[in-house]
CSV table of C-alpha atoms and ligand atoms in Angstrom, one decimal:
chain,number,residue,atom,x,y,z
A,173,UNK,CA,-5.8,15.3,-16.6
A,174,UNK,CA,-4.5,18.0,-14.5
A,175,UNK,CA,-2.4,15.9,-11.2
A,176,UNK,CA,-0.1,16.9,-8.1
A,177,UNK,CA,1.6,15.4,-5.5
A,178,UNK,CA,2.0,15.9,-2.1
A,179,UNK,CA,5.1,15.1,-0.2
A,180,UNK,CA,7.7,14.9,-2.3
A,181,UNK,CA,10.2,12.3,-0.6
A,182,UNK,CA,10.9,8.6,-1.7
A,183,UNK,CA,7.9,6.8,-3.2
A,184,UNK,CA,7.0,10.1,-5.5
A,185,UNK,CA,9.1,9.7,-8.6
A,186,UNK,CA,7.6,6.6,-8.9
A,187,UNK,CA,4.2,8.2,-9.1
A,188,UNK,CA,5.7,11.2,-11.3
A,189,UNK,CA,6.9,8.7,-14.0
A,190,UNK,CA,3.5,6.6,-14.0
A,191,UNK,CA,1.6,9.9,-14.1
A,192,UNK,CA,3.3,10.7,-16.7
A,193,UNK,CA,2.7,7.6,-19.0
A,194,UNK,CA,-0.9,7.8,-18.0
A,195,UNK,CA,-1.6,11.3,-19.7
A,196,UNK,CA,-1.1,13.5,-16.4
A,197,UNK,CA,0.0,16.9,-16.4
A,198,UNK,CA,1.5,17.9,-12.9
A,199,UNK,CA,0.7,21.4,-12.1
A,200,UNK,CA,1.7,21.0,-8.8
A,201,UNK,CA,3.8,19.4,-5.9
A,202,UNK,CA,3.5,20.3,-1.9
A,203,UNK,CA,5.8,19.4,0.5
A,204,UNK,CA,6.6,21.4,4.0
A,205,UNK,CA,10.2,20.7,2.8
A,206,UNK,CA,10.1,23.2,-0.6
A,207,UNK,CA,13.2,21.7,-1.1
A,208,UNK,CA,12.4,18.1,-1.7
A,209,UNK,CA,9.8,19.8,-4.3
A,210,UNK,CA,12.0,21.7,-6.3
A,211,UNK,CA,14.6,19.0,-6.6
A,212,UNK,CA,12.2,16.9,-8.0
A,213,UNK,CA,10.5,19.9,-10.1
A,214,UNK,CA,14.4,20.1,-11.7
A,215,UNK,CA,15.0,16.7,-12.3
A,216,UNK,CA,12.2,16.2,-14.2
A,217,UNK,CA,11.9,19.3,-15.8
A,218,UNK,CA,8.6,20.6,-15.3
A,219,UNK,CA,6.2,23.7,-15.1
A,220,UNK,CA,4.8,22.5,-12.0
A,221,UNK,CA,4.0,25.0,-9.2
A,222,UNK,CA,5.1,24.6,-5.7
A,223,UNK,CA,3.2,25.0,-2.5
A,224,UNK,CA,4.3,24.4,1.0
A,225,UNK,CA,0.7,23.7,2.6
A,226,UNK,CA,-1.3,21.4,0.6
A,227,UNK,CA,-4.8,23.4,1.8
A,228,UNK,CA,-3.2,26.2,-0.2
A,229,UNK,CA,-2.2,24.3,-3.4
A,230,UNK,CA,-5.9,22.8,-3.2
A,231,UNK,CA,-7.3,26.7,-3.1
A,232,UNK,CA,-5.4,28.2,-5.8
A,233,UNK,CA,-4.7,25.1,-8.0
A,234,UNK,CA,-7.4,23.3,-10.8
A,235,UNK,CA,-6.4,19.7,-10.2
A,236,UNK,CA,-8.1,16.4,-11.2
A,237,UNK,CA,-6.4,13.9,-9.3
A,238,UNK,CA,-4.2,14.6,-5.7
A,239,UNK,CA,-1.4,11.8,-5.2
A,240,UNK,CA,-0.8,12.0,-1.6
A,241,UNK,CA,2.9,10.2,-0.6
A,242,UNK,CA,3.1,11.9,2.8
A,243,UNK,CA,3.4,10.1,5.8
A,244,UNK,CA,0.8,7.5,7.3
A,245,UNK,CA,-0.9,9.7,9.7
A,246,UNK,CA,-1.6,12.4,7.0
A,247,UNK,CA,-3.3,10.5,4.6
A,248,UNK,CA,-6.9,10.5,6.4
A,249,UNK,CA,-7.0,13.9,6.4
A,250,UNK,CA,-5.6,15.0,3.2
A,251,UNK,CA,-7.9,12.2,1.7
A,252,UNK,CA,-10.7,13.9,3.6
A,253,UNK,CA,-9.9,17.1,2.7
A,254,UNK,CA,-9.8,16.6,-1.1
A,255,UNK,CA,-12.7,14.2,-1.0
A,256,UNK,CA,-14.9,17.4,0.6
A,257,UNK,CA,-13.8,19.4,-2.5
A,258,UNK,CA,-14.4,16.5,-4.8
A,259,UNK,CA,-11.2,15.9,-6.2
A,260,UNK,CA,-10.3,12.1,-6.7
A,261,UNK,CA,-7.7,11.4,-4.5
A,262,UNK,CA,-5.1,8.3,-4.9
A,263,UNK,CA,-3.3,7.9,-1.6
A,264,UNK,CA,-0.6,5.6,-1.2
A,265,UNK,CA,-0.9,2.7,1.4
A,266,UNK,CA,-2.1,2.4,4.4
A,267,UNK,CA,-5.7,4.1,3.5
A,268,UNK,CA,-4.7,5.4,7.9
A,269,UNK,CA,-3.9,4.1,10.5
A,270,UNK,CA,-7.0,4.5,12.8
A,271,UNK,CA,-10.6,2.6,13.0
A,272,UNK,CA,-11.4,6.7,14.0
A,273,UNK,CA,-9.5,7.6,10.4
A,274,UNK,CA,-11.5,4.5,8.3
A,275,UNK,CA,-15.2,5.8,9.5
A,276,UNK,CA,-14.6,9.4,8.9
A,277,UNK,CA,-12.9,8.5,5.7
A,278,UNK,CA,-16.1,6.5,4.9
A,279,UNK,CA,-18.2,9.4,6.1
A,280,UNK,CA,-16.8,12.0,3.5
A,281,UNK,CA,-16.5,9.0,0.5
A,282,UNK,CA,-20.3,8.9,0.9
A,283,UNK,CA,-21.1,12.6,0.5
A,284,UNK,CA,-18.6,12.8,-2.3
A,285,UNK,CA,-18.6,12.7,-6.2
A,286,UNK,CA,-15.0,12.1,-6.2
A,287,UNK,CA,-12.8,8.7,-6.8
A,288,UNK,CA,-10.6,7.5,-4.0
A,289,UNK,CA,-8.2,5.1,-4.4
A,290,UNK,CA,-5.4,2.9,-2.4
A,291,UNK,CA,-2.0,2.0,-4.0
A,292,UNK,CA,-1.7,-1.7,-3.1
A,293,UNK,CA,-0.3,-2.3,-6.6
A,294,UNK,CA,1.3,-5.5,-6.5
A,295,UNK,CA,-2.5,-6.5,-7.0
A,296,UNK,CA,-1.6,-5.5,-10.5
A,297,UNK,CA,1.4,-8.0,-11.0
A,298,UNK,CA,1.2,-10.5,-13.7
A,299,UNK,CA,1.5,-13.4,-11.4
A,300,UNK,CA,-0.8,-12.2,-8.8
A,301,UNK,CA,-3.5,-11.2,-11.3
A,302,UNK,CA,-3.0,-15.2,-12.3
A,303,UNK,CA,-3.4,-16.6,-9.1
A,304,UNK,CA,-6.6,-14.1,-8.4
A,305,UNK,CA,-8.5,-15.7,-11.4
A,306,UNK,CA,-7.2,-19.5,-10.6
A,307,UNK,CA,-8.5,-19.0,-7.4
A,308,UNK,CA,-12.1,-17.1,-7.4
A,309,UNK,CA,-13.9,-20.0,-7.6
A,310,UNK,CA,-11.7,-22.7,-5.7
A,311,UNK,CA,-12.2,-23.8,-1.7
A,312,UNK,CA,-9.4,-22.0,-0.3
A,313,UNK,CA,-7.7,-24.9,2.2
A,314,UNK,CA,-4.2,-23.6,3.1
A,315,UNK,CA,-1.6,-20.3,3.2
A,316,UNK,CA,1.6,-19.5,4.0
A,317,UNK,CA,3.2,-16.0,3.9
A,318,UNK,CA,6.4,-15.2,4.1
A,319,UNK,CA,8.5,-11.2,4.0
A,320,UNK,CA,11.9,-10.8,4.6
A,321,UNK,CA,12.9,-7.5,4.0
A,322,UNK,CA,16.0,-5.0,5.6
A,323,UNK,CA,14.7,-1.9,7.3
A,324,UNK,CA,18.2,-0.9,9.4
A,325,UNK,CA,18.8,1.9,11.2
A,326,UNK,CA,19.1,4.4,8.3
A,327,UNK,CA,16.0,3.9,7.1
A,328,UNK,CA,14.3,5.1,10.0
A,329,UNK,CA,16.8,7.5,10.9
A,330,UNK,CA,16.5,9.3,7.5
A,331,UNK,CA,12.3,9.7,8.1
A,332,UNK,CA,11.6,9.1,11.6
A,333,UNK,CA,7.9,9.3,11.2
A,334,UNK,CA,8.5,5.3,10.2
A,335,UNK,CA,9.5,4.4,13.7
A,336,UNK,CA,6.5,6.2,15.6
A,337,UNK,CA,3.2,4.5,16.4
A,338,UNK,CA,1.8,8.0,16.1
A,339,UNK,CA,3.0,8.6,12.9
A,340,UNK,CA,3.1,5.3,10.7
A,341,UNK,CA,0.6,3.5,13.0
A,342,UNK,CA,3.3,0.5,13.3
A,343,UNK,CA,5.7,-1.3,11.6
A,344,UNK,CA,7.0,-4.1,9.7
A,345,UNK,CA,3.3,-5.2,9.1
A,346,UNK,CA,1.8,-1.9,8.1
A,347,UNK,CA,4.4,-0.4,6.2
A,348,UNK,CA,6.1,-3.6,4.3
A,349,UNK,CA,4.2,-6.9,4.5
A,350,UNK,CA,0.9,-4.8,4.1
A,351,UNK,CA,0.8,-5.5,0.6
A,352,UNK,CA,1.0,-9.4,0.9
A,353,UNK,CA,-1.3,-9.7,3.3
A,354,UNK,CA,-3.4,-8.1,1.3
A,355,UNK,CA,-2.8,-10.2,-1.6
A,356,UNK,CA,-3.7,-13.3,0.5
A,357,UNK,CA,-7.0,-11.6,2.0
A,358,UNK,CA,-7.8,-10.6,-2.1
A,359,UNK,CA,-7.2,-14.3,-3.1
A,360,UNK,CA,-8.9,-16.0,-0.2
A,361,UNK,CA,-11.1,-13.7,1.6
A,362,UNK,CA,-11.2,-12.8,5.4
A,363,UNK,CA,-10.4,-14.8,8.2
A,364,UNK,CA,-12.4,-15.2,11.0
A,365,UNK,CA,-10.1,-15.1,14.0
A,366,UNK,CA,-6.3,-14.3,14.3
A,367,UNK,CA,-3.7,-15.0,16.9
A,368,UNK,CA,0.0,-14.1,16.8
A,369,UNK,CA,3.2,-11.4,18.6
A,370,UNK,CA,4.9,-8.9,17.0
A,371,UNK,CA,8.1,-7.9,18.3
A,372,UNK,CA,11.1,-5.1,18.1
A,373,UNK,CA,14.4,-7.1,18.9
A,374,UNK,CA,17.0,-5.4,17.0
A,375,UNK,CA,16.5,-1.3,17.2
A,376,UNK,CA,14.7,-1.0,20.3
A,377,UNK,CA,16.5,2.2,21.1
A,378,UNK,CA,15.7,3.7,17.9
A,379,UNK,CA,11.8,2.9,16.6
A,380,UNK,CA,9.3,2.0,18.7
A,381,UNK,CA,7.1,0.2,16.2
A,382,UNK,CA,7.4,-3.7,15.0
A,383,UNK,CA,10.5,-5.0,13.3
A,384,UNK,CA,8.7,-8.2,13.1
A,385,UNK,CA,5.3,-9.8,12.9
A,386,UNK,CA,4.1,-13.7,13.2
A,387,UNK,CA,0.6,-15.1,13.2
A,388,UNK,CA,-2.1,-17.5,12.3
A,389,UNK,CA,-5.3,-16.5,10.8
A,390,UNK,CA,-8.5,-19.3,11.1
A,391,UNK,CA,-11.3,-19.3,9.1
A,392,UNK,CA,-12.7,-20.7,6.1
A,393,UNK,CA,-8.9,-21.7,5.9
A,394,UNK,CA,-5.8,-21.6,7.9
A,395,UNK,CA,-2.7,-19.3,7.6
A,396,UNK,CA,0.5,-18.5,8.6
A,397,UNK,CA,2.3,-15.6,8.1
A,398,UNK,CA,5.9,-14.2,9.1
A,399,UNK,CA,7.6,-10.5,8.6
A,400,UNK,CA,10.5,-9.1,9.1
A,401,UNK,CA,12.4,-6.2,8.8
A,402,UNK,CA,15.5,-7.5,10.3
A,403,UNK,CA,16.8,-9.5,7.2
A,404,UNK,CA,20.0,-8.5,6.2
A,405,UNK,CA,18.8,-8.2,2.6
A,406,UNK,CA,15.5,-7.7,0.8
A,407,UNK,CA,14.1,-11.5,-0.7
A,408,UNK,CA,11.4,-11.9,-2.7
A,409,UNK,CA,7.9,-12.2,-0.9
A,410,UNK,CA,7.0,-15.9,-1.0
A,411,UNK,CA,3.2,-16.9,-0.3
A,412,UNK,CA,2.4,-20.7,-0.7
A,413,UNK,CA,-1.8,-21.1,-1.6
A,414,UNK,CA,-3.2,-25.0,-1.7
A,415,UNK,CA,-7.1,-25.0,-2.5
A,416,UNK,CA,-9.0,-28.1,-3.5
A,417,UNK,CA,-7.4,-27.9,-7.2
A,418,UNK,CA,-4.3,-26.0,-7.3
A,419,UNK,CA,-1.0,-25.5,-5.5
A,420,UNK,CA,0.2,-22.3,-5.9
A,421,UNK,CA,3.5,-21.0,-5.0
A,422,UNK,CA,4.4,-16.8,-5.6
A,423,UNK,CA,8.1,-15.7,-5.4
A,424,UNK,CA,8.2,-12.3,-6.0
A,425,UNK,CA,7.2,-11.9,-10.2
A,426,UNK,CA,7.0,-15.4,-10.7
A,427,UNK,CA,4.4,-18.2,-9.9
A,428,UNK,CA,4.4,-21.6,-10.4
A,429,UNK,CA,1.0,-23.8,-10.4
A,430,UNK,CA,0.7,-27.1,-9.4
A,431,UNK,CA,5.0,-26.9,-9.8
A,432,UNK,CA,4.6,-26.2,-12.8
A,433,UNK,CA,6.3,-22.7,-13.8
A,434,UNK,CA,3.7,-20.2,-15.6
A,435,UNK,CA,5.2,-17.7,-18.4
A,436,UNK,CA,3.9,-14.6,-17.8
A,437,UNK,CA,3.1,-11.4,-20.0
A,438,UNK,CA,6.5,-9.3,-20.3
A,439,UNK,CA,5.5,-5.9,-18.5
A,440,UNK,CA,8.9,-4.1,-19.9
A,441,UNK,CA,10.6,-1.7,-18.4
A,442,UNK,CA,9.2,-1.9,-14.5
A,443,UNK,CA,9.7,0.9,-12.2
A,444,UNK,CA,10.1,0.7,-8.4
A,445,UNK,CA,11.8,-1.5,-6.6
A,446,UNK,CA,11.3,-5.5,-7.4
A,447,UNK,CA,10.4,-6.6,-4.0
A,448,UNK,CA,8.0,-3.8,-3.6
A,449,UNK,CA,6.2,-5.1,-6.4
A,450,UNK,CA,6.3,-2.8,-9.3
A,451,UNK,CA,2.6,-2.3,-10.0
A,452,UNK,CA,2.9,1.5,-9.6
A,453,UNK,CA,2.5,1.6,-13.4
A,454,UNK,CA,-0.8,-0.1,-13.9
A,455,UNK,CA,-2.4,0.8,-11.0
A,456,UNK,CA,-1.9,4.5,-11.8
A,457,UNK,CA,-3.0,4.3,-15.3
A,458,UNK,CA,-6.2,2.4,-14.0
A,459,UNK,CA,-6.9,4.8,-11.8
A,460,UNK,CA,-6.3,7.6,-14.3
A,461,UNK,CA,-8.7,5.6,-16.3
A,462,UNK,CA,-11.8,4.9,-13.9
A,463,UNK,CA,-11.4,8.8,-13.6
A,464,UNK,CA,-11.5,9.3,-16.8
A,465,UNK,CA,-14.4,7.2,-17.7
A,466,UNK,CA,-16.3,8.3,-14.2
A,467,UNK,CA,-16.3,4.3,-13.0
A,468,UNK,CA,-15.0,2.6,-9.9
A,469,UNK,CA,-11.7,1.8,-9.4
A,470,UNK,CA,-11.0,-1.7,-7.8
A,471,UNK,CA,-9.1,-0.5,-4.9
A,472,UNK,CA,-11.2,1.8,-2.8
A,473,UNK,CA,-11.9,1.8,1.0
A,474,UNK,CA,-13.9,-1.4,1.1
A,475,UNK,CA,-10.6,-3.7,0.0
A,476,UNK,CA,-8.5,-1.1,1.4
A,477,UNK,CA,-9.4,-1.6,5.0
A,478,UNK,CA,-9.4,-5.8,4.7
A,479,UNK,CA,-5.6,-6.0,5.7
A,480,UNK,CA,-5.9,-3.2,7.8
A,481,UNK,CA,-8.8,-5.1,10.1
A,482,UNK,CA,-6.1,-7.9,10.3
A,483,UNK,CA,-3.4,-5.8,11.0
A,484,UNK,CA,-5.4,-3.8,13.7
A,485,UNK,CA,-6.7,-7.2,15.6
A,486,UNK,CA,-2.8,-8.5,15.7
A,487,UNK,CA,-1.7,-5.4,17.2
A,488,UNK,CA,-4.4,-6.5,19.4
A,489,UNK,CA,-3.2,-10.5,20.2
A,490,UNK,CA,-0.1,-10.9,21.8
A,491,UNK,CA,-0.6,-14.4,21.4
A,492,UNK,CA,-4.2,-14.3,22.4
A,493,UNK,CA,-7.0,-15.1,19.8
A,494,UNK,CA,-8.7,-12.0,18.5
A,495,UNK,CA,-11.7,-12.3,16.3
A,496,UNK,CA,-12.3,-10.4,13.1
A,497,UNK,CA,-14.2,-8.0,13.2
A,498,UNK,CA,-15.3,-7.4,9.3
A,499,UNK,CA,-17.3,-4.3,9.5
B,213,NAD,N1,3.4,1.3,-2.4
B,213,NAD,C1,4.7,1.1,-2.1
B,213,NAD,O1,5.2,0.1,-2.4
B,213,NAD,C2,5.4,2.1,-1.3
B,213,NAD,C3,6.8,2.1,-1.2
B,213,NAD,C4,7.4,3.1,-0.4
B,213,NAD,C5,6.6,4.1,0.3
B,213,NAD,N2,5.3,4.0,0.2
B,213,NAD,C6,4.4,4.9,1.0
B,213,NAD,O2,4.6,6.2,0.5
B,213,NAD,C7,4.3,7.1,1.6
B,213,NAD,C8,5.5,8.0,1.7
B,213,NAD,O3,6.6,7.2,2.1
B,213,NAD,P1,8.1,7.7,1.7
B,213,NAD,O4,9.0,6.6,2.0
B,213,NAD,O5,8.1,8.4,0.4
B,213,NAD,O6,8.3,8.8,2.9
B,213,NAD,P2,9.3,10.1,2.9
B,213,NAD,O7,9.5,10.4,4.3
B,213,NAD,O8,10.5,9.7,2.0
B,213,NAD,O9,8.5,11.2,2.1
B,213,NAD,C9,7.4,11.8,2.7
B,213,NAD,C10,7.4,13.3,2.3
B,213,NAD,O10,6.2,13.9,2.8
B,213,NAD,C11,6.6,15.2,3.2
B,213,NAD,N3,5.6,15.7,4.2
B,213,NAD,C12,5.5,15.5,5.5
B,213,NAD,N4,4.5,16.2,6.0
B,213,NAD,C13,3.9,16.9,5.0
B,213,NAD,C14,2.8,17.8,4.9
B,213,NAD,N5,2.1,18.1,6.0
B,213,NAD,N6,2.5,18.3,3.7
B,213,NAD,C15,3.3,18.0,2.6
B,213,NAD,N7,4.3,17.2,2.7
B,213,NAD,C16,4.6,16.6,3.8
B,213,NAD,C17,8.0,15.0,3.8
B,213,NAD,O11,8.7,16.3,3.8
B,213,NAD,C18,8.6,14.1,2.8
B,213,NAD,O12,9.2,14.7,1.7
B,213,NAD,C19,4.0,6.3,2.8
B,213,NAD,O13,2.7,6.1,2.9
B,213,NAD,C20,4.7,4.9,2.5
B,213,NAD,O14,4.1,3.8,3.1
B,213,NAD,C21,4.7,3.0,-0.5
């Protein structure tokens, strides 16, 4: 499988390594900063070829799979773009940061033979692969989530697309507590109306987005959720499901059901950061292997956009009830 990456800044050695294990070859990596590229092209000693446009890597280049690890507001149209040409596309998350972005993203999946995928890997942690099965077939009654993570000035300062609505399309709950949320939404399906604040009180003259997000969601069951980036250090995620047979508690790796601890299958030698959720790995090597073997890969636009639906309609509440809406 012939792969390359564009935008060669934080998140893609973790997809470099995991590429790697899967079989990948990387012929090429793009990023406007050359730089970034060719640090990463000597690091890991390879033949890759570097490209500062990705239009013109995509022209000259034979590839099989595009990684794109730029920032949010590029990825609907580098997704688009590769999709028009066919070639499967695994973007990191969010799939945009627009409803505009999610239809015309739908729009060229349709005419397309390619694959596209959405790196919310920490569906592909041990524990929450667990609590998925318990859970298919159970009434879901109750949920709590909760994120407390450190995002300080630095982090922002060193990429300052992260603090720009225009650019990352918000904060805390798009770029960090995306992935829970989407684990509760997997587990438990979509709520029907949502009501909660987000807020900016600690670097309000440096990002304009949301350091910190609280809300309920209403539907089939009830939920609470709470974000921040203002921690002072990163904690596991915790997220607290009661159905009609199970209680089931998630703390980071580890779950316990009905109190009870549950020993899990040893995953080795994880890459990426714990509280991420280290899934990079598996997800890549599934994805590598729906491509492969021409079949659907689990994560594609339809579970993609759940969280972003919810994420859109809080944006939306400042304390007022917003209802879902699921298409
Ligand atoms: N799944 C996860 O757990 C996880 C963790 C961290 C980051 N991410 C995601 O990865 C993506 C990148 O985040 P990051 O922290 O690595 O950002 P970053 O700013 O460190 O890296 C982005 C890179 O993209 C390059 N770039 C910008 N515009 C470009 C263009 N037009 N063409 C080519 N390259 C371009 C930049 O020069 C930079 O090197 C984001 O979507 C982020 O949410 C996901």
């Amino acid at each position: 499988m012939k792969s390359a990456i564009v935008g060669t800044g934080t998140i893609a050695p973790v997809h470099l390594k995991a590429i790697i294990e899967a079989g990948g070859e990387i012929v090429a990596l793009c990023d406007i900063e050359c730089k970034k590229a060719e640090k990463l092209k000597k690091e890991f000693n390879l033949q890759s070829r570097i490209y500062p446009d990705y239009l013109e890597m995509l022209d000259h280049e034979e590839i099989d799979v595009v990684h794109v690890c730029t920032p949010h507001y590029l990825h609907a149209q580098m997704s688009i773009v590769a999709l028009k040409r066919n070639i499967n596309v695994l973007t990191e998350k969010p799939l945009c940061i627009s409803l505009e972005e999610l239809e015309n993203i739908k729009e060229a999946q349709k005419s397309s033979k390619a694959i596209l995928g959405i790196c919310l890997q920490n569906r592909y942690l041990p524990a929450n692969l667990l609590a998925y099965e318990l859970l298919k077939e159970e009434k879901i009654v109750s949920v709590k989530g909760k994120v407390l993570w450190s995002r300080g000035e630095a982090y922002y300062r060193d990429a300052p697309w992260r603090g720009k609505w225009a650019t990352s399309g918000g904060g805390a709950m798009i770029n960090q507590a995306i992935h829970s949320l989407d684990l509760i939404l997997w587990f438990c399906g979509m709520p029907v109306k949502i009501k909660g604040n987000i807020a900016n009180n600690n670097l309000q003259d440096i990002i304009e987005v949301e350091t910190k997000a609280e809300f309920k969601m209403f539907g089939t069951y009830t939920a609470e959720f709470f974000a921040s980036n203002e921690n002072s250090n990163n904690n596991p995620i915790e997220l607290e499901i009661i159905s009609n047979n199970y209680l089931i508690k998630i703390v980071g790796r580890d779950i316990y059901v009905n109190n009870c601890f549950q020993n899990l299958p040893n995953l080795g030698q994880l890459r990426g950061k714990d509280y991420w959720g280290a899934g990079h790995q598996s997800l890549i090597k599934d994805f590598y292997d729906s491509v492969l073997h021409q079949k659907p890969f689990s994560i594609g636009i339809e579970e993609a956009k759940k969280a972003l639906i919810v994420i859109w309609a809080l944006y939306k509440s400042m304390d007022k009830e917003i209802i879902i809406d699921k298409e």
